[in-house]
Structures are given as C-alpha cells and as structure tokens.
C-alpha cells in the first residue's frame, strides 16, 4: 500500500538531510519493551483500575462471560515492542488504544467460546496462546508496527461473590471421584 520510495530502510552510517521544515527525522525506540495490564474484567481494589472506574460510573461490575454464561474475572499482562518503525509512524493512529481494544475483544471472544470449567482449570495456556496469535493478526492487519511477544494471565477466577459456590462444586466433584475410587477398590477386594 505504501510506495516503495517511502518504505526504503535507512541503513546505519552517516546520512545527510535537508534542515527542518523540509525534512524530518523520526527516532523510534524499537528495542524498548513495553507492557500494560488489562484489568477491565477483574474487580480490583484500586480505585483507578478500569473495572473500578466502570463500577463507579455505572454501579455495574464488569466480567467476561464464559460459553456457558458464567461470569469470570480475568487479569492479563501484555508485553509488546515496536517491530516495524514505518508502520508504527505512518500506519494506524492511537496504536496503544487499538492494542488494548483488540486484546479486550479477543478476551471476550475466547471466554465466550469455552465452558467455565475449562477456563478455570486446564484451558489457561491455550487461552494465552490464542490471545497472542489472534491479537497479533489483527495488529498486523491494522498496520500498527507492534509485535506482542508475551501474554500472561495473571489471574483468572470466578467473581468473589460466587467463589464459595464454585468451591462447593469443585469439592463435590472431588468427593464424587473419591467415592468412585473407593467403590472400585471395594469391588475389587470382594472379588478376591
């Protein structure tokens, strides 16, 4: 989409250019690693968190919903860097806002495709990987010049108001498995 004349890379070394206002030099910190926390779906005790601000404005708590319509709190840390200085300078505007919006949309989408049991147990690694891959595709499509190199799910849990009910369900499943194994061992011992 960009003409090749404007897309050429400047190699290291001594270069001459016309003085300002005829010419301009943009220095882009490509080696700097940046990070942000997506806590939109996590009830944080800090007043300046996005979820806290949303609650103060609306009186509603913000959650991500699982595929089986259960509320889930999730807190994600995204680490990224500038990988393409040209796209970073001349591509999409408001890149950091776009990156945050893409991550939030992907979290909503990934949560809505999975049942809560999978999200809270063994699905965390898959969600992290899919979040990174899907968000990167959208960033590339929007020509942001940013590359996500790490996504960490700091915490994922049911809302504190229903945590006790989730614990009861988990404990009931553990008890069920214990009873099954005990019954199986009793059955085997009576055969002998």
CSV table of C-alpha atoms in Angstrom, one decimal:
chain,number,residue,atom,x,y,z
A,1,UNK,CA,0.0,0.0,0.0
A,2,UNK,CA,2.9,2.4,0.6
A,3,UNK,CA,5.1,3.4,-2.3
A,4,UNK,CA,8.5,1.8,-2.2
A,5,UNK,CA,10.2,5.2,-2.4
A,6,UNK,CA,8.8,6.0,1.1
A,7,UNK,CA,9.3,2.5,2.5
A,8,UNK,CA,13.0,2.2,2.0
A,9,UNK,CA,15.1,1.5,5.1
A,10,UNK,CA,17.8,3.8,6.2
A,11,UNK,CA,21.0,1.8,6.8
A,12,UNK,CA,23.4,2.7,9.7
A,13,UNK,CA,26.0,5.3,9.0
A,14,UNK,CA,26.4,9.0,8.2
A,15,UNK,CA,23.4,10.5,6.3
A,16,UNK,CA,22.6,14.0,5.1
A,17,UNK,CA,19.1,15.5,5.0
A,18,UNK,CA,17.6,18.9,4.4
A,19,UNK,CA,17.0,21.0,7.5
A,20,UNK,CA,13.6,21.3,9.2
A,21,UNK,CA,10.9,22.1,7.9
A,22,UNK,CA,11.9,20.4,4.6
A,23,UNK,CA,12.9,17.2,6.2
A,24,UNK,CA,12.3,15.4,9.5
A,25,UNK,CA,13.9,12.6,11.4
A,26,UNK,CA,11.8,10.2,13.5
A,27,UNK,CA,13.6,8.1,16.1
A,28,UNK,CA,11.6,5.1,17.1
A,29,UNK,CA,12.6,3.1,20.2
A,30,UNK,CA,12.4,-0.4,18.6
A,31,UNK,CA,14.3,-2.2,21.4
A,32,UNK,CA,12.2,-0.8,24.2
A,33,UNK,CA,9.9,-3.4,25.7
A,34,UNK,CA,6.5,-2.1,26.8
A,35,UNK,CA,3.7,-3.6,28.8
A,36,UNK,CA,0.2,-2.9,30.1
A,37,UNK,CA,-2.3,-4.7,32.2
A,38,UNK,CA,-5.8,-5.4,31.0
A,39,UNK,CA,-7.9,-5.4,34.2
A,40,UNK,CA,-11.2,-4.4,32.6
A,41,UNK,CA,-12.7,-7.8,33.6
A,42,UNK,CA,-11.1,-8.0,37.0
A,43,UNK,CA,-12.5,-6.5,40.2
A,44,UNK,CA,-9.5,-4.7,41.6
A,45,UNK,CA,-9.4,-2.9,44.9
A,46,UNK,CA,-7.6,0.1,43.3
A,47,UNK,CA,-9.9,3.0,42.5
A,48,UNK,CA,-8.1,3.9,39.3
A,49,UNK,CA,-8.5,0.5,37.7
A,50,UNK,CA,-10.7,0.4,34.6
A,51,UNK,CA,-13.1,-2.0,36.3
A,52,UNK,CA,-13.2,0.3,39.3
A,53,UNK,CA,-13.9,3.3,37.2
A,54,UNK,CA,-16.6,1.4,35.3
A,55,UNK,CA,-18.2,0.4,38.6
A,56,UNK,CA,-18.1,3.9,40.0
A,57,UNK,CA,-19.7,5.4,36.9
A,58,UNK,CA,-22.4,2.7,36.3
A,59,UNK,CA,-22.8,0.7,39.5
A,60,UNK,CA,-22.3,-2.4,37.5
A,61,UNK,CA,-19.4,-4.9,37.8
A,62,UNK,CA,-17.5,-5.9,34.7
A,63,UNK,CA,-16.9,-9.5,33.9
A,64,UNK,CA,-16.1,-11.7,30.9
A,65,UNK,CA,-18.7,-14.4,30.3
A,66,UNK,CA,-17.9,-18.0,29.6
A,67,UNK,CA,-19.5,-20.0,26.9
A,68,UNK,CA,-21.9,-21.5,29.4
A,69,UNK,CA,-22.9,-18.0,30.7
A,70,UNK,CA,-20.8,-17.9,33.9
A,71,UNK,CA,-19.0,-14.7,35.0
A,72,UNK,CA,-15.2,-14.9,35.1
A,73,UNK,CA,-12.7,-12.3,36.3
A,74,UNK,CA,-9.5,-12.2,34.3
A,75,UNK,CA,-6.4,-10.1,34.5
A,76,UNK,CA,-3.9,-10.1,31.6
A,77,UNK,CA,-0.5,-8.7,31.2
A,78,UNK,CA,0.6,-7.9,27.6
A,79,UNK,CA,4.2,-7.2,26.7
A,80,UNK,CA,5.0,-5.8,23.2
A,81,UNK,CA,7.6,-3.8,21.3
A,82,UNK,CA,7.8,-1.8,18.0
A,83,UNK,CA,8.8,-4.2,15.2
A,84,UNK,CA,8.1,-2.0,12.1
A,85,UNK,CA,9.1,1.6,12.6
A,86,UNK,CA,7.4,2.7,9.3
A,87,UNK,CA,4.1,1.2,10.2
A,88,UNK,CA,4.4,2.5,13.7
A,89,UNK,CA,4.9,6.1,12.5
A,90,UNK,CA,2.6,6.1,9.5
A,91,UNK,CA,0.2,3.3,10.0
A,92,UNK,CA,-2.8,3.2,12.4
A,93,UNK,CA,-3.2,6.1,14.8
A,94,UNK,CA,-3.6,5.6,18.5
A,95,UNK,CA,-1.8,2.3,18.5
A,96,UNK,CA,-1.9,1.7,22.2
A,97,UNK,CA,-5.6,2.3,22.4
A,98,UNK,CA,-6.1,0.0,19.4
A,99,UNK,CA,-3.9,-2.7,21.0
A,100,UNK,CA,-5.9,-2.5,24.3
A,101,UNK,CA,-9.2,-2.7,22.4
A,102,UNK,CA,-8.1,-5.7,20.4
A,103,UNK,CA,-6.9,-7.5,23.5
A,104,UNK,CA,-10.2,-6.8,25.3
A,105,UNK,CA,-12.3,-8.0,22.3
A,106,UNK,CA,-10.2,-11.2,22.0
A,107,UNK,CA,-10.6,-11.9,25.7
A,108,UNK,CA,-14.4,-11.6,25.4
A,109,UNK,CA,-14.4,-13.8,22.3
A,110,UNK,CA,-12.1,-16.5,23.8
A,111,UNK,CA,-14.0,-16.7,27.0
A,112,UNK,CA,-17.4,-16.9,25.2
A,113,UNK,CA,-16.1,-20.0,23.3
A,114,UNK,CA,-15.2,-22.1,26.3
A,115,UNK,CA,-17.1,-23.5,29.3
A,116,UNK,CA,-16.1,-22.1,32.7
A,117,UNK,CA,-14.6,-25.4,33.9
A,118,UNK,CA,-12.1,-25.4,31.0
A,119,UNK,CA,-11.3,-21.7,31.6
A,120,UNK,CA,-10.6,-22.1,35.3
A,121,UNK,CA,-8.6,-25.4,35.0
A,122,UNK,CA,-6.6,-26.6,32.1
A,123,UNK,CA,-7.6,-24.1,29.4
A,124,UNK,CA,-5.4,-21.2,30.6
A,125,UNK,CA,-2.4,-21.9,28.5
A,126,UNK,CA,-4.5,-22.4,25.3
A,127,UNK,CA,-6.3,-19.1,26.0
A,128,UNK,CA,-2.9,-17.3,26.4
A,129,UNK,CA,-1.6,-18.6,23.1
A,130,UNK,CA,-4.8,-18.0,21.2
A,131,UNK,CA,-5.0,-14.5,22.6
A,132,UNK,CA,-1.5,-13.7,21.5
A,133,UNK,CA,-1.9,-15.2,18.0
A,134,UNK,CA,-5.3,-13.6,17.3
A,135,UNK,CA,-4.4,-10.2,18.6
A,136,UNK,CA,-1.2,-10.2,16.6
A,137,UNK,CA,-3.1,-11.0,13.4
A,138,UNK,CA,-5.4,-8.0,14.0
A,139,UNK,CA,-2.4,-5.7,14.8
A,140,UNK,CA,-0.7,-6.7,11.6
A,141,UNK,CA,-3.9,-6.2,9.6
A,142,UNK,CA,-4.3,-2.6,11.1
A,143,UNK,CA,-0.6,-1.8,10.3
A,144,UNK,CA,0.4,-0.8,13.8
A,145,UNK,CA,4.0,-1.8,13.7
A,146,UNK,CA,3.7,-3.5,17.1
A,147,UNK,CA,4.6,-7.1,18.0
A,148,UNK,CA,3.2,-8.9,21.0
A,149,UNK,CA,6.0,-11.1,22.4
A,150,UNK,CA,4.4,-12.3,25.6
A,151,UNK,CA,0.9,-12.6,27.1
A,152,UNK,CA,0.4,-13.7,30.7
A,153,UNK,CA,-2.8,-14.4,32.5
A,154,UNK,CA,-2.0,-13.1,36.0
A,155,UNK,CA,-5.3,-14.3,37.5
A,156,UNK,CA,-8.4,-15.9,36.3
A,157,UNK,CA,-11.2,-16.8,38.7
A,158,UNK,CA,-14.9,-16.7,39.3
A,159,UNK,CA,-16.2,-13.4,40.9
A,160,UNK,CA,-15.7,-13.2,44.6
A,161,UNK,CA,-19.4,-13.1,45.2
A,162,UNK,CA,-19.9,-16.6,43.8
A,163,UNK,CA,-16.5,-18.1,44.7
A,164,UNK,CA,-18.0,-20.1,47.6
A,165,UNK,CA,-20.4,-21.8,45.2
A,166,UNK,CA,-17.6,-22.7,42.8
A,167,UNK,CA,-15.7,-24.1,45.7
A,168,UNK,CA,-18.7,-26.2,46.7
A,169,UNK,CA,-19.0,-27.6,43.1
A,170,UNK,CA,-15.3,-28.4,43.0
A,171,UNK,CA,-15.4,-30.1,46.4
A,172,UNK,CA,-18.4,-32.1,45.3
A,173,UNK,CA,-16.6,-33.4,42.2
A,174,UNK,CA,-13.6,-34.3,44.3
A,175,UNK,CA,-15.9,-36.2,46.7
A,176,UNK,CA,-17.5,-38.0,43.8
A,177,UNK,CA,-14.2,-39.1,42.5
A,178,UNK,CA,-13.1,-40.3,45.9
A,179,UNK,CA,-16.4,-42.3,46.3
A,180,UNK,CA,-15.9,-43.8,42.8
A,181,UNK,CA,-12.4,-44.9,43.6
A,182,UNK,CA,-13.4,-46.3,47.0
A,183,UNK,CA,-16.3,-48.2,45.4
A,184,UNK,CA,-14.0,-49.6,42.7
A,185,UNK,CA,-11.4,-50.7,45.3
A,186,UNK,CA,-14.2,-52.3,47.4
A,187,UNK,CA,-15.5,-54.1,44.3
A,188,UNK,CA,-12.0,-55.5,43.6
A,189,UNK,CA,-11.4,-56.6,47.2
A,190,UNK,CA,-14.7,-58.5,47.3
A,191,UNK,CA,-13.8,-60.4,44.1
A,192,UNK,CA,-10.6,-61.7,45.8
